PDB file of C-alpha atoms and ligand atoms in Angstrom:
ATOM      1  CA  UNK A   1      96.493 121.314  56.960  1.00 43.00           C
ATOM      2  CA  UNK A   2      93.353 119.467  56.173  1.00 43.00           C
ATOM      3  CA  UNK A   3      91.230 120.472  53.218  1.00 46.00           C
ATOM      4  CA  UNK A   4      88.000 120.448  55.418  1.00 56.00           C
ATOM      5  CA  UNK A   5      89.518 122.898  57.949  1.00 65.00           C
ATOM      6  CA  UNK A   6      87.115 125.744  58.275  1.00 85.00           C
ATOM      7  CA  UNK A   7      88.965 127.769  61.165  1.00 93.00           C
ATOM      8  CA  UNK A   8      92.214 129.276  61.287  1.00 96.00           C
ATOM      9  CA  UNK A   9      94.080 129.774  64.395  1.00 97.00           C
ATOM     10  CA  UNK A  10      96.970 132.226  64.668  1.00 98.00           C
ATOM     11  CA  UNK A  11      99.360 133.903  67.033  1.00 98.00           C
ATOM     12  CA  UNK A  12     101.194 137.114  66.399  1.00 98.00           C
ATOM     13  CA  UNK A  13     104.464 137.576  68.503  1.00 98.00           C
ATOM     14  CA  UNK A  14     106.980 140.153  68.684  1.00 98.00           C
ATOM     15  CA  UNK A  15     108.762 142.279  71.234  1.00 98.00           C
ATOM     16  CA  UNK A  16     106.774 144.979  73.080  1.00 96.00           C
ATOM     17  CA  UNK A  17     106.011 147.840  70.578  1.00 96.00           C
ATOM     18  CA  UNK A  18     106.818 145.620  67.598  1.00 98.00           C
ATOM     19  CA  UNK A  19     103.593 146.473  66.195  1.00 97.00           C
ATOM     20  CA  UNK A  20     101.348 143.536  67.139  1.00 98.00           C
ATOM     21  CA  UNK A  21      98.500 145.655  67.698  1.00 97.00           C
ATOM     22  CA  UNK A  22      98.819 147.535  64.644  1.00 97.00           C
ATOM     23  CA  UNK A  23      99.296 144.528  62.367  1.00 98.00           C
ATOM     24  CA  UNK A  24      96.568 142.885  64.029  1.00 98.00           C
ATOM     25  CA  UNK A  25      94.112 145.737  63.259  1.00 97.00           C
ATOM     26  CA  UNK A  26      95.088 145.195  59.600  1.00 98.00           C
ATOM     27  CA  UNK A  27      94.674 141.441  59.812  1.00 98.00           C
ATOM     28  CA  UNK A  28      91.177 141.742  61.289  1.00 97.00           C
ATOM     29  CA  UNK A  29      90.143 144.215  58.484  1.00 96.00           C
ATOM     30  CA  UNK A  30      91.484 141.960  55.660  1.00 96.00           C
ATOM     31  CA  UNK A  31      90.856 138.516  56.848  1.00 95.00           C
ATOM     32  CA  UNK A  32      88.003 138.896  59.603  1.00 94.00           C
ATOM     33  CA  UNK A  33      89.901 136.885  62.337  1.00 96.00           C
ATOM     34  CA  UNK A  34      88.621 137.489  65.924  1.00 97.00           C
ATOM     35  CA  UNK A  35      91.480 139.473  67.575  1.00 97.00           C
ATOM     36  CA  UNK A  36      92.163 138.474  71.301  1.00 97.00           C
ATOM     37  CA  UNK A  37      94.622 140.657  72.966  1.00 98.00           C
ATOM     38  CA  UNK A  38      96.112 139.605  76.362  1.00 98.00           C
ATOM     39  CA  UNK A  39      97.184 143.168  77.210  1.00 96.00           C
ATOM     40  CA  UNK A  40      94.091 144.718  76.131  1.00 96.00           C
ATOM     41  CA  UNK A  41      92.068 142.270  78.275  1.00 97.00           C
ATOM     42  CA  UNK A  42      94.253 142.893  81.327  1.00 97.00           C
ATOM     43  CA  UNK A  43      93.903 146.798  80.891  1.00 95.00           C
ATOM     44  CA  UNK A  44      90.187 146.435  80.494  1.00 95.00           C
ATOM     45  CA  UNK A  45      90.118 144.669  83.954  1.00 96.00           C
ATOM     46  CA  UNK A  46      92.227 147.248  85.380  1.00 94.00           C
ATOM     47  CA  UNK A  47      89.888 150.076  83.896  1.00 92.00           C
ATOM     48  CA  UNK A  48      86.784 148.206  85.395  1.00 94.00           C
ATOM     49  CA  UNK A  49      88.674 147.649  88.634  1.00 96.00           C
ATOM     50  CA  UNK A  50      87.945 144.073  88.704  1.00 96.00           C
ATOM     51  CA  UNK A  51      89.653 141.604  91.443  1.00 95.00           C
ATOM     52  CA  UNK A  52      91.813 140.554  88.650  1.00 95.00           C
ATOM     53  CA  UNK A  53      92.663 144.131  87.435  1.00 95.00           C
ATOM     54  CA  UNK A  54      93.366 145.472  91.056  1.00 95.00           C
ATOM     55  CA  UNK A  55      95.583 142.491  91.695  1.00 94.00           C
ATOM     56  CA  UNK A  56      97.530 142.628  88.461  1.00 95.00           C
ATOM     57  CA  UNK A  57      97.770 146.574  88.037  1.00 95.00           C
ATOM     58  CA  UNK A  58     101.052 146.992  89.793  1.00 93.00           C
ATOM     59  CA  UNK A  59     102.873 144.071  87.955  1.00 94.00           C
ATOM     60  CA  UNK A  60     101.728 145.235  84.670  1.00 94.00           C
ATOM     61  CA  UNK A  61     102.500 149.041  85.560  1.00 92.00           C
ATOM     62  CA  UNK A  62     106.111 147.941  86.233  1.00 92.00           C
ATOM     63  CA  UNK A  63     106.549 146.000  83.024  1.00 92.00           C
ATOM     64  CA  UNK A  64     106.425 142.447  84.848  1.00 94.00           C
ATOM     65  CA  UNK A  65     104.529 139.373  83.255  1.00 96.00           C
ATOM     66  CA  UNK A  66     101.673 138.370  85.231  1.00 97.00           C
ATOM     67  CA  UNK A  67     101.568 134.800  86.591  1.00 97.00           C
ATOM     68  CA  UNK A  68     101.346 132.089  83.947  1.00 98.00           C
ATOM     69  CA  UNK A  69      98.196 130.342  85.517  1.00 97.00           C
ATOM     70  CA  UNK A  70      96.385 133.779  85.823  1.00 97.00           C
ATOM     71  CA  UNK A  71      96.814 134.616  81.990  1.00 98.00           C
ATOM     72  CA  UNK A  72      96.327 131.330  80.824  1.00 98.00           C
ATOM     73  CA  UNK A  73      93.156 130.770  82.740  1.00 97.00           C
ATOM     74  CA  UNK A  74      91.947 134.173  81.165  1.00 96.00           C
ATOM     75  CA  UNK A  75      92.782 133.426  77.690  1.00 97.00           C
ATOM     76  CA  UNK A  76      91.821 129.965  77.718  1.00 97.00           C
ATOM     77  CA  UNK A  77      88.325 130.765  79.106  1.00 96.00           C
ATOM     78  CA  UNK A  78      87.828 133.363  76.396  1.00 96.00           C
ATOM     79  CA  UNK A  79      88.755 130.716  73.706  1.00 96.00           C
ATOM     80  CA  UNK A  80      86.088 128.513  75.047  1.00 93.00           C
ATOM     81  CA  UNK A  81      82.793 128.921  73.215  1.00 86.00           C
ATOM     82  CA  UNK A  82      84.716 130.332  70.043  1.00 93.00           C
ATOM     83  CA  UNK A  83      85.876 126.870  68.912  1.00 90.00           C
ATOM     84  CA  UNK A  84      84.235 127.300  65.349  1.00 91.00           C
ATOM     85  CA  UNK A  85      85.644 131.047  64.909  1.00 94.00           C
ATOM     86  CA  UNK A  86      88.942 131.951  63.306  1.00 96.00           C
ATOM     87  CA  UNK A  87      91.123 133.822  65.796  1.00 97.00           C
ATOM     88  CA  UNK A  88      94.309 135.767  66.258  1.00 98.00           C
ATOM     89  CA  UNK A  89      96.069 135.768  69.681  1.00 98.00           C
ATOM     90  CA  UNK A  90      98.227 139.015  70.262  1.00 98.00           C
ATOM     91  CA  UNK A  91     100.470 138.949  73.458  1.00 98.00           C
ATOM     92  CA  UNK A  92      99.652 135.273  74.408  1.00 98.00           C
ATOM     93  CA  UNK A  93     101.465 132.892  74.831  1.00 98.00           C
ATOM     94  CA  UNK A  94     104.577 134.563  76.192  1.00 98.00           C
ATOM     95  CA  UNK A  95     106.291 131.928  78.090  1.00 98.00           C
ATOM     96  CA  UNK A  96     106.890 128.168  77.071  1.00 98.00           C
ATOM     97  CA  UNK A  97     104.483 127.198  79.870  1.00 98.00           C
ATOM     98  CA  UNK A  98     101.728 129.322  78.365  1.00 98.00           C
ATOM     99  CA  UNK A  99     102.503 127.764  74.756  1.00 98.00           C
ATOM    100  CA  UNK A 100     102.127 124.245  76.293  1.00 98.00           C
ATOM    101  CA  UNK A 101      98.681 125.323  77.894  1.00 98.00           C
ATOM    102  CA  UNK A 102      97.315 126.693  74.777  1.00 98.00           C
ATOM    103  CA  UNK A 103      98.526 123.430  73.091  1.00 97.00           C
ATOM    104  CA  UNK A 104      96.673 121.278  75.456  1.00 97.00           C
ATOM    105  CA  UNK A 105      93.538 122.808  74.240  1.00 95.00           C
ATOM    106  CA  UNK A 106      94.198 123.356  70.578  1.00 94.00           C
ATOM    107  CA  UNK A 107      96.723 123.387  67.697  1.00 95.00           C
ATOM    108  CA  UNK A 108      98.085 126.646  66.349  1.00 97.00           C
ATOM    109  CA  UNK A 109      98.084 126.876  62.593  1.00 97.00           C
ATOM    110  CA  UNK A 110     100.644 129.794  62.152  1.00 98.00           C
ATOM    111  CA  UNK A 111     102.748 132.045  64.359  1.00 98.00           C
ATOM    112  CA  UNK A 112     103.498 135.407  62.855  1.00 98.00           C
ATOM    113  CA  UNK A 113     106.597 136.913  64.553  1.00 98.00           C
ATOM    114  CA  UNK A 114     107.369 140.553  64.007  1.00 98.00           C
ATOM    115  CA  UNK A 115     111.178 141.031  64.243  1.00 98.00           C
ATOM    116  CA  UNK A 116     111.866 144.810  64.893  1.00 98.00           C
ATOM    117  CA  UNK A 117     114.994 146.229  66.057  1.00 97.00           C
ATOM    118  CA  UNK A 118     114.906 147.344  69.912  1.00 96.00           C
ATOM    119  CA  UNK A 119     116.156 150.916  68.910  1.00 94.00           C
ATOM    120  CA  UNK A 120     113.403 151.536  66.747  1.00 95.00           C
ATOM    121  CA  UNK A 121     110.904 150.096  69.342  1.00 96.00           C
ATOM    122  CA  UNK A 122     112.139 152.630  72.013  1.00 93.00           C
ATOM    123  CA  UNK A 123     111.531 155.524  69.751  1.00 90.00           C
ATOM    124  CA  UNK A 124     107.947 154.364  69.131  1.00 92.00           C
ATOM    125  CA  UNK A 125     106.854 153.800  72.460  1.00 92.00           C
ATOM    126  CA  UNK A 126     107.583 157.291  73.512  1.00 87.00           C
ATOM    127  CA  UNK A 127     105.121 158.508  71.243  1.00 89.00           C
ATOM    128  CA  UNK A 128     102.330 156.118  71.405  1.00 91.00           C
ATOM    129  CA  UNK A 129      98.973 157.041  72.591  1.00 93.00           C
ATOM    130  CA  UNK A 130      96.054 154.623  73.164  1.00 94.00           C
ATOM    131  CA  UNK A 131      92.411 154.439  73.378  1.00 94.00           C
ATOM    132  CA  UNK A 132      92.107 152.063  76.478  1.00 90.00           C
ATOM    133  CA  UNK A 133      88.389 150.823  75.923  1.00 91.00           C
ATOM    134  CA  UNK A 134      89.098 149.405  72.570  1.00 93.00           C
ATOM    135  CA  UNK A 135      92.742 149.000  72.423  1.00 93.00           C
ATOM    136  CA  UNK A 136      93.244 151.261  69.347  1.00 95.00           C
ATOM    137  CA  UNK A 137      96.700 152.632  68.997  1.00 95.00           C
ATOM    138  CA  UNK A 138      98.143 155.896  67.761  1.00 94.00           C
ATOM    139  CA  UNK A 139     101.540 157.218  67.135  1.00 92.00           C
ATOM    140  CA  UNK A 140     102.384 161.034  67.076  1.00 86.00           C
ATOM    141  CA  UNK A 141     104.467 160.326  63.994  1.00 84.00           C
ATOM    142  CA  UNK A 142     103.100 157.041  62.359  1.00 91.00           C
ATOM    143  CA  UNK A 143      99.390 157.245  62.631  1.00 92.00           C
ATOM    144  CA  UNK A 144      98.233 160.257  64.548  1.00 92.00           C
ATOM    145  CA  UNK A 145      94.450 160.547  65.613  1.00 94.00           C
ATOM    146  CA  UNK A 146      92.364 162.619  63.044  1.00 93.00           C
ATOM    147  CA  UNK A 147      91.752 165.075  65.898  1.00 88.00           C
ATOM    148  CA  UNK A 148      94.840 166.060  67.592  1.00 81.00           C
ATOM    149  CA  UNK A 149      94.682 167.980  70.896  1.00 61.00           C
ATOM    150  CA  UNK A 150      97.594 170.091  70.461  1.00 56.00           C
ATOM    151  CA  UNK A 151      96.257 173.408  71.858  1.00 48.00           C
ATOM    152  CA  UNK A 152      98.699 175.649  73.470  1.00 43.00           C
ATOM    153  CA  UNK A 153      97.547 174.582  76.879  1.00 41.00           C
ATOM    154  CA  UNK A 154      98.220 170.977  76.261  1.00 47.00           C
ATOM    155  CA  UNK A 155     101.730 171.804  74.896  1.00 46.00           C
ATOM    156  CA  UNK A 156     102.271 173.724  78.060  1.00 43.00           C
ATOM    157  CA  UNK A 157     101.360 170.774  80.017  1.00 43.00           C
ATOM    158  CA  UNK A 158     103.729 168.576  78.002  1.00 47.00           C
ATOM    159  CA  UNK A 159     106.485 170.951  78.770  1.00 44.00           C
ATOM    160  CA  UNK A 160     105.935 169.973  82.437  1.00 40.00           C
ATOM    161  CA  UNK A 161     105.980 166.208  81.408  1.00 39.00           C
ATOM    162  CA  UNK A 162     102.387 165.718  82.571  1.00 38.00           C
ATOM    163  CA  UNK A 163     102.088 163.013  79.910  1.00 41.00           C
ATOM    164  CA  UNK A 164      98.886 161.690  81.003  1.00 45.00           C
ATOM    165  CA  UNK A 165      97.056 164.646  79.483  1.00 51.00           C
ATOM    166  CA  UNK A 166      95.175 163.773  76.206  1.00 60.00           C
ATOM    167  CA  UNK A 167      97.213 164.274  73.024  1.00 72.00           C
ATOM    168  CA  UNK A 168      94.285 163.552  70.919  1.00 88.00           C
ATOM    169  CA  UNK A 169      90.759 161.969  70.602  1.00 93.00           C
ATOM    170  CA  UNK A 170      89.971 158.438  69.540  1.00 94.00           C
ATOM    171  CA  UNK A 171      88.823 158.417  65.834  1.00 96.00           C
ATOM    172  CA  UNK A 172      85.786 156.332  66.556  1.00 96.00           C
ATOM    173  CA  UNK A 173      84.422 157.382  69.917  1.00 95.00           C
ATOM    174  CA  UNK A 174      86.047 160.998  70.269  1.00 92.00           C
ATOM    175  CA  UNK A 175      87.197 159.844  73.654  1.00 92.00           C
ATOM    176  CA  UNK A 176      90.444 161.112  74.918  1.00 90.00           C
ATOM    177  CA  UNK A 177      93.634 159.146  74.364  1.00 92.00           C
ATOM    178  CA  UNK A 178      96.229 158.318  77.359  1.00 90.00           C
ATOM    179  CA  UNK A 179      99.687 156.952  77.435  1.00 91.00           C
ATOM    180  CA  UNK A 180     100.206 153.540  79.000  1.00 91.00           C
ATOM    181  CA  UNK A 181     101.749 153.470  82.567  1.00 89.00           C
ATOM    182  CA  UNK A 182     104.159 150.920  81.280  1.00 92.00           C
ATOM    183  CA  UNK A 183     105.583 152.893  78.326  1.00 93.00           C
ATOM    184  CA  UNK A 184     108.023 155.029  80.362  1.00 91.00           C
ATOM    185  CA  UNK A 185     111.754 154.483  79.023  1.00 90.00           C
ATOM    186  CA  UNK A 186     112.838 152.520  82.304  1.00 92.00           C
ATOM    187  CA  UNK A 187     109.760 150.163  82.149  1.00 94.00           C
ATOM    188  CA  UNK A 188     110.226 149.732  78.379  1.00 94.00           C
ATOM    189  CA  UNK A 189     113.818 148.564  79.040  1.00 94.00           C
ATOM    190  CA  UNK A 190     112.526 145.972  81.568  1.00 94.00           C
ATOM    191  CA  UNK A 191     110.016 144.853  79.212  1.00 95.00           C
ATOM    192  CA  UNK A 192     112.500 144.245  76.337  1.00 96.00           C
ATOM    193  CA  UNK A 193     114.886 142.453  78.742  1.00 96.00           C
ATOM    194  CA  UNK A 194     111.904 139.979  79.930  1.00 95.00           C
ATOM    195  CA  UNK A 195     110.933 139.463  76.263  1.00 97.00           C
ATOM    196  CA  UNK A 196     114.500 138.175  75.632  1.00 97.00           C
ATOM    197  CA  UNK A 197     114.610 135.991  78.656  1.00 97.00           C
ATOM    198  CA  UNK A 198     111.085 134.642  78.599  1.00 97.00           C
ATOM    199  CA  UNK A 199     109.348 135.017  75.356  1.00 97.00           C
ATOM    200  CA  UNK A 200     112.264 134.491  72.799  1.00 97.00           C
ATOM    201  CA  UNK A 201     112.178 130.670  73.903  1.00 98.00           C
ATOM    202  CA  UNK A 202     108.596 130.541  72.808  1.00 98.00           C
ATOM    203  CA  UNK A 203     109.860 131.289  69.193  1.00 98.00           C
ATOM    204  CA  UNK A 204     111.848 128.187  69.334  1.00 98.00           C
ATOM    205  CA  UNK A 205     109.107 126.344  70.729  1.00 98.00           C
ATOM    206  CA  UNK A 206     106.961 127.241  67.389  1.00 98.00           C
ATOM    207  CA  UNK A 207     109.734 126.929  65.122  1.00 98.00           C
ATOM    208  CA  UNK A 208     110.526 123.382  66.203  1.00 98.00           C
ATOM    209  CA  UNK A 209     106.779 122.864  65.349  1.00 97.00           C
ATOM    210  CA  UNK A 210     107.299 124.210  61.947  1.00 98.00           C
ATOM    211  CA  UNK A 211     104.582 126.986  62.279  1.00 98.00           C
ATOM    212  CA  UNK A 212     106.777 130.013  62.966  1.00 98.00           C
ATOM    213  CA  UNK A 213     106.978 132.861  60.204  1.00 98.00           C
ATOM    214  CA  UNK A 214     109.246 135.822  60.959  1.00 98.00           C
ATOM    215  CA  UNK A 215     108.953 139.207  59.380  1.00 98.00           C
ATOM    216  CA  UNK A 216     111.833 141.533  59.905  1.00 98.00           C
ATOM    217  CA  UNK A 217     111.845 145.169  59.460  1.00 98.00           C
ATOM    218  CA  UNK A 218     111.566 148.800  60.933  1.00 97.00           C
ATOM    219  CA  UNK A 219     108.492 149.899  59.234  1.00 97.00           C
ATOM    220  CA  UNK A 220     104.825 148.498  59.616  1.00 98.00           C
ATOM    221  CA  UNK A 221     104.068 149.612  56.223  1.00 98.00           C
ATOM    222  CA  UNK A 222     106.692 147.640  54.577  1.00 98.00           C
ATOM    223  CA  UNK A 223     106.197 144.568  56.769  1.00 98.00           C
ATOM    224  CA  UNK A 224     102.299 144.336  56.167  1.00 98.00           C
ATOM    225  CA  UNK A 225     102.328 143.396  52.585  1.00 98.00           C
ATOM    226  CA  UNK A 226     104.471 140.261  53.299  1.00 98.00           C
ATOM    227  CA  UNK A 227     102.126 139.341  56.189  1.00 98.00           C
ATOM    228  CA  UNK A 228      99.122 139.934  54.051  1.00 97.00           C
ATOM    229  CA  UNK A 229     100.608 137.786  51.292  1.00 97.00           C
ATOM    230  CA  UNK A 230     101.314 135.091  53.817  1.00 97.00           C
ATOM    231  CA  UNK A 231      97.929 134.922  55.082  1.00 97.00           C
ATOM    232  CA  UNK A 232      96.332 134.942  51.634  1.00 95.00           C
ATOM    233  CA  UNK A 233      98.188 131.832  51.015  1.00 94.00           C
ATOM    234  CA  UNK A 234      97.684 130.243  54.392  1.00 92.00           C
ATOM    235  CA  UNK A 235      93.850 130.753  54.567  1.00 89.00           C
ATOM    236  CA  UNK A 236      92.736 129.490  51.196  1.00 67.00           C
ATOM    237  CA  UNK A 237      89.740 127.495  52.250  1.00 58.00           C
ATOM    238  CA  UNK A 238      88.494 129.955  54.602  1.00 55.00           C
ATOM    239  CA  UNK A 239      85.936 132.836  53.640  1.00 50.00           C
ATOM    240  CA  UNK A 240      88.091 135.950  53.668  1.00 47.00           C
ATOM    241  CA  UNK A 241      85.343 138.542  53.748  1.00 43.00           C
ATOM    242  CA  UNK A 242      84.354 139.928  57.137  1.00 41.00           C
ATOM    243  CA  UNK A 243      81.363 138.431  58.753  1.00 42.00           C
ATOM    244  CA  UNK A 244      81.322 135.272  56.702  1.00 45.00           C
ATOM    245  CA  UNK A 245      83.630 133.279  59.117  1.00 39.00           C
TER     246      UNK A 245
HETATM  247  P1  G5P B 301     100.836 143.824  75.962  1.00 66.56           P
HETATM  248  O1  G5P B 301      99.748 144.740  75.876  1.00 66.56           O
HETATM  249  O2  G5P B 301     100.672 142.681  75.077  1.00 66.56           O
HETATM  250  P2  G5P B 301     103.251 144.328  74.612  1.00 66.56           P
HETATM  251  O3  G5P B 301     104.492 144.855  75.637  1.00 66.56           O
HETATM  252  O4  G5P B 301     103.640 143.031  74.347  1.00 66.56           O
HETATM  253  O5  G5P B 301     102.231 144.684  75.439  1.00 66.56           O
HETATM  254  P3  G5P B 301     102.667 146.487  73.031  1.00 66.56           P
HETATM  255  O6  G5P B 301     103.218 147.425  73.732  1.00 66.56           O
HETATM  256  O7  G5P B 301     101.175 146.342  73.030  1.00 66.56           O
HETATM  257  O8  G5P B 301     103.272 144.930  73.279  1.00 66.56           O
HETATM  258  P4  G5P B 301     102.693 146.043  70.208  1.00 66.56           P
HETATM  259  O9  G5P B 301     101.035 145.873  70.164  1.00 66.56           O
HETATM  260  O10 G5P B 301     103.566 145.165  69.636  1.00 66.56           O
HETATM  261  O11 G5P B 301     103.192 146.759  71.514  1.00 66.56           O
HETATM  262  O12 G5P B 301     102.956 147.524  69.177  1.00 66.56           O
HETATM  263  P5  G5P B 301     101.806 148.554  68.713  1.00 66.56           P
HETATM  264  O13 G5P B 301     101.036 149.084  69.803  1.00 66.56           O
HETATM  265  O14 G5P B 301     101.164 148.064  67.539  1.00 66.56           O
HETATM  266  O15 G5P B 301     102.924 149.693  68.310  1.00 66.56           O
HETATM  267  C1  G5P B 301     103.682 150.349  69.075  1.00 66.56           C
HETATM  268  C2  G5P B 301     103.732 151.896  68.758  1.00 66.56           C
HETATM  269  O16 G5P B 301     104.386 151.833  67.520  1.00 66.56           O
HETATM  270  C3  G5P B 301     102.245 152.483  68.310  1.00 66.56           C
HETATM  271  O17 G5P B 301     102.287 153.797  68.792  1.00 66.56           O
HETATM  272  C4  G5P B 301     101.964 152.363  66.899  1.00 66.56           C
HETATM  273  O18 G5P B 301     101.324 153.332  66.480  1.00 66.56           O
HETATM  274  C5  G5P B 301     103.694 152.575  66.619  1.00 66.56           C
HETATM  275  N1  G5P B 301     103.999 151.985  65.030  1.00 66.56           N
HETATM  276  C6  G5P B 301     103.617 150.920  64.530  1.00 66.56           C
HETATM  277  N2  G5P B 301     104.247 150.775  63.303  1.00 66.56           N
HETATM  278  C7  G5P B 301     105.024 151.800  63.305  1.00 66.56           C
HETATM  279  C8  G5P B 301     106.078 152.329  62.289  1.00 66.56           C
HETATM  280  O19 G5P B 301     106.210 151.561  61.139  1.00 66.56           O
HETATM  281  N3  G5P B 301     106.659 153.346  62.321  1.00 66.56           N
HETATM  282  C9  G5P B 301     106.234 154.351  63.525  1.00 66.56           C
HETATM  283  N4  G5P B 301     107.045 155.311  63.538  1.00 66.56           N
HETATM  284  N5  G5P B 301     105.387 153.942  64.618  1.00 66.56           N
HETATM  285  C10 G5P B 301     104.758 152.604  64.320  1.00 66.56           C
HETATM  286  O20 G5P B 301     101.127 143.465  77.457  1.00 66.56           O
HETATM  287  C11 G5P B 301     101.175 144.493  78.207  1.00 66.56           C
HETATM  288  C12 G5P B 301     101.558 143.938  79.662  1.00 66.56           C
HETATM  289  O21 G5P B 301     100.476 143.017  80.063  1.00 66.56           O
HETATM  290  C13 G5P B 301     100.969 141.809  80.586  1.00 66.56           C
HETATM  291  C14 G5P B 301     102.549 142.093  80.999  1.00 66.56           C
HETATM  292  O22 G5P B 301     102.615 142.806  82.097  1.00 66.56           O
HETATM  293  C15 G5P B 301     102.662 143.010  79.865  1.00 66.56           C
HETATM  294  O23 G5P B 301     104.029 143.719  80.017  1.00 66.56           O
HETATM  295  N6  G5P B 301     100.829 140.512  79.950  1.00 66.56           N
HETATM  296  C16 G5P B 301     101.155 139.485  80.117  1.00 66.56           C
HETATM  297  N7  G5P B 301     101.801 138.700  81.182  1.00 66.56           N
HETATM  298  C17 G5P B 301     102.214 137.537  81.235  1.00 66.56           C
HETATM  299  N8  G5P B 301     101.894 136.861  80.201  1.00 66.56           N
HETATM  300  C18 G5P B 301     101.014 137.101  79.086  1.00 66.56           C
HETATM  301  N9  G5P B 301     100.869 136.420  77.947  1.00 66.56           N
HETATM  302  C19 G5P B 301     100.797 138.630  79.050  1.00 66.56           C
HETATM  303  N10 G5P B 301     100.075 139.530  78.105  1.00 66.56           N
HETATM  304  C20 G5P B 301     100.117 140.897  78.553  1.00 66.56           C
HETATM  305 MG1   MG B 302      99.626 145.620  71.808  1.00 66.56          MG
END
């Protein structure tokens, strides 16, 4: 890495539910990188009923990857115009073709790989709740919202498996939280299989470039200090305080 480098470009990888969004939020807070999540962007398109969102909704709900050219165009156009900003990509690239498309535009300094057992992941995803507009994630056991909505009425709804009823309110906006359509156990299985088949080769791709750093564990709170120490070593020349990048 050159001494004059002023921007830091990182990718966070890991299976669905490995904690990419959770760790990204901590990285943003500690290091001020701009967070770009492919999944959040796609869900925002679905929510806003854009042409892209309408076209991709069923694909995403079923846990399938969207086509490489569609997601590459979306992400690379978001990177255009922020060439002088340090960023963290979450959820992209997810295939070798996507990694090559990114490489054609810029070099990645570090790839943070969260290695979490699939059994742990399955348990987490059934109790995940999200605030769709911001992408903030909660978990009934791990990081519950400050305002839970567990009135008797909601609990009664839960008994009938009406999972779409809100289980709490977003800490920042007070808006209701929802469960993702792709978090059903069957869809999670499909996403994990696709991850093994299509995304694990991307880890090899970055390993061969010497930029891959793997963090293994079952708890984000135990993984996080290692990620934080790694980034503290890696971003020496860059202003770490928020807003100064
Ligand atoms: P996404 O949105 O990129 P995934 O499947 O890669 O989705 P996901 O599900 O968002 O990843 P995550 O961000 O890795 O998971 O994990 P998270 O949300 O932070 O944590 C999961 C849960 O565990 C949360 O409830 C959290 O609170 C909890 N948790 C965290 N740590 C702990 C802990 O230590 N203990 C406990 N108990 N809980 C914890 O992609 C979605 C879809 O978009 C399309 C695809 O269709 C994809 O399926 N897509 C793409 N398609 C093609 N190419 C791409 N590049 C695409 N990107 C997105
Ligand atoms: Mg995520």
